[in-house]
Amino acid sequence: MQKHICFIEVARSHLDALLRNNTEKDLDLTYPLETLSSGAWKIEHNIQTKHHPIYATSLTMNLLKESEVVATYIVYLNEDAIFIDEFFITQHF
């Protein structure tokens, strides 16, 4: 459980930095960032990356406007909770 908390803290800090250092336009969002809420983190361990011979942990967070998912943030960390990569995916329907 302690390891999950560490992963979540690191993931949250990367998401906070991404949102703090970018505008809605930069992130291709149609809503102001301060109007969005977030769901729970989904954590997947031991994901083997395609291009590197390491195992990673994936943490996924949906960003919501009311109850609608408007974006998904995915961050990959190694077993020591060190950043590997991140993705911010907007939902346009």
Short mmCIF file of C-alpha atoms in Angstrom, two decimals:
data_model
loop_
_atom_site.label_atom_id
_atom_site.label_comp_id
_atom_site.label_asym_id
_atom_site.label_seq_id
_atom_site.Cartn_x
_atom_site.Cartn_y
_atom_site.Cartn_z
CA MET A 1 0.00 0.00 0.00
CA GLN A 2 2.87 2.39 0.81
CA LYS A 3 4.29 1.81 -2.69
CA HIS A 4 0.91 2.79 -4.21
CA ILE A 5 0.90 6.01 -2.22
CA CYS A 6 4.40 6.84 -3.49
CA PHE A 7 3.37 6.16 -7.11
CA ILE A 8 0.23 8.30 -6.72
CA GLU A 9 2.17 11.20 -5.17
CA VAL A 10 4.68 11.19 -8.04
CA ALA A 11 1.94 10.87 -10.68
CA ARG A 12 -0.08 13.66 -9.07
CA SER A 13 2.94 15.98 -9.03
CA HIS A 14 3.53 15.37 -12.76
CA LEU A 15 -0.16 16.00 -13.57
CA ASP A 16 -0.14 19.17 -11.43
CA ALA A 17 2.96 20.43 -13.26
CA LEU A 18 1.41 19.68 -16.64
CA LEU A 19 -1.77 21.58 -15.77
CA ARG A 20 0.12 24.45 -14.13
CA ASN A 21 2.51 24.95 -17.07
CA ASN A 22 -0.03 24.73 -19.90
CA THR A 23 -3.23 26.48 -20.93
CA GLU A 24 -6.49 24.93 -22.04
CA LYS A 25 -5.49 25.72 -25.62
CA ASP A 26 -2.11 24.00 -25.19
CA LEU A 27 -3.90 20.87 -23.94
CA ASP A 28 -6.64 21.02 -26.60
CA LEU A 29 -9.40 21.44 -24.01
CA THR A 30 -12.60 23.42 -24.47
CA TYR A 31 -13.14 23.94 -20.71
CA PRO A 32 -11.17 26.08 -18.25
CA LEU A 33 -8.81 23.88 -16.23
CA GLU A 34 -10.21 25.09 -12.91
CA THR A 35 -13.66 23.69 -13.83
CA LEU A 36 -12.38 20.14 -14.17
CA SER A 37 -12.41 17.50 -11.46
CA SER A 38 -10.57 14.21 -11.36
CA GLY A 39 -11.52 10.62 -10.76
CA ALA A 40 -9.55 7.91 -8.97
CA TRP A 41 -6.15 6.70 -10.15
CA LYS A 42 -6.13 3.37 -11.96
CA ILE A 43 -2.81 1.60 -11.33
CA GLU A 44 -1.37 -1.24 -13.41
CA HIS A 45 1.92 -2.86 -12.42
CA ASN A 46 4.49 -4.82 -14.42
CA ILE A 47 3.71 -3.44 -17.83
CA GLN A 48 6.56 -4.34 -20.13
CA THR A 49 7.34 -1.50 -22.50
CA LYS A 50 7.57 -2.23 -26.19
CA HIS A 51 10.81 -0.40 -26.94
CA HIS A 52 12.75 -0.72 -23.68
CA PRO A 53 13.51 -3.89 -21.68
CA ILE A 54 12.06 -2.54 -18.41
CA TYR A 55 8.88 -3.08 -16.47
CA ALA A 56 6.78 -0.04 -15.69
CA THR A 57 3.79 0.98 -13.63
CA SER A 58 1.01 2.84 -15.41
CA LEU A 59 -1.21 5.32 -13.56
CA THR A 60 -4.29 6.61 -15.35
CA MET A 61 -6.54 9.49 -14.28
CA ASN A 62 -9.69 10.74 -16.00
CA LEU A 63 -10.40 14.46 -15.89
CA LEU A 64 -14.10 15.24 -15.70
CA LYS A 65 -16.42 18.12 -16.53
CA GLU A 66 -19.44 17.33 -14.37
CA SER A 67 -19.71 13.56 -14.99
CA GLU A 68 -18.29 13.57 -18.54
CA VAL A 69 -14.71 12.43 -19.21
CA VAL A 70 -13.01 15.23 -21.17
CA ALA A 71 -9.40 14.05 -20.93
CA THR A 72 -7.28 11.14 -19.74
CA TYR A 73 -3.82 11.49 -18.23
CA ILE A 74 -1.49 8.47 -18.25
CA VAL A 75 1.94 8.45 -16.63
CA TYR A 76 4.49 5.63 -16.64
CA LEU A 77 6.91 5.21 -13.75
CA ASN A 78 9.64 2.64 -13.19
CA GLU A 79 9.74 0.37 -10.12
CA ASP A 80 11.41 3.18 -8.12
CA ALA A 81 8.58 5.62 -9.02
CA ILE A 82 10.85 7.53 -11.42
CA PHE A 83 9.18 9.19 -14.41
CA ILE A 84 9.40 7.40 -17.77
CA ASP A 85 6.75 9.07 -19.95
CA GLU A 86 3.33 10.70 -19.90
CA PHE A 87 0.34 11.16 -22.20
CA PHE A 88 -2.52 13.66 -22.04
CA ILE A 89 -5.40 12.57 -24.27
CA THR A 90 -8.41 14.80 -24.88
CA GLN A 91 -11.82 13.37 -25.65
CA HIS A 92 -13.51 14.98 -28.65
CA PHE A 93 -16.79 13.45 -29.74
#
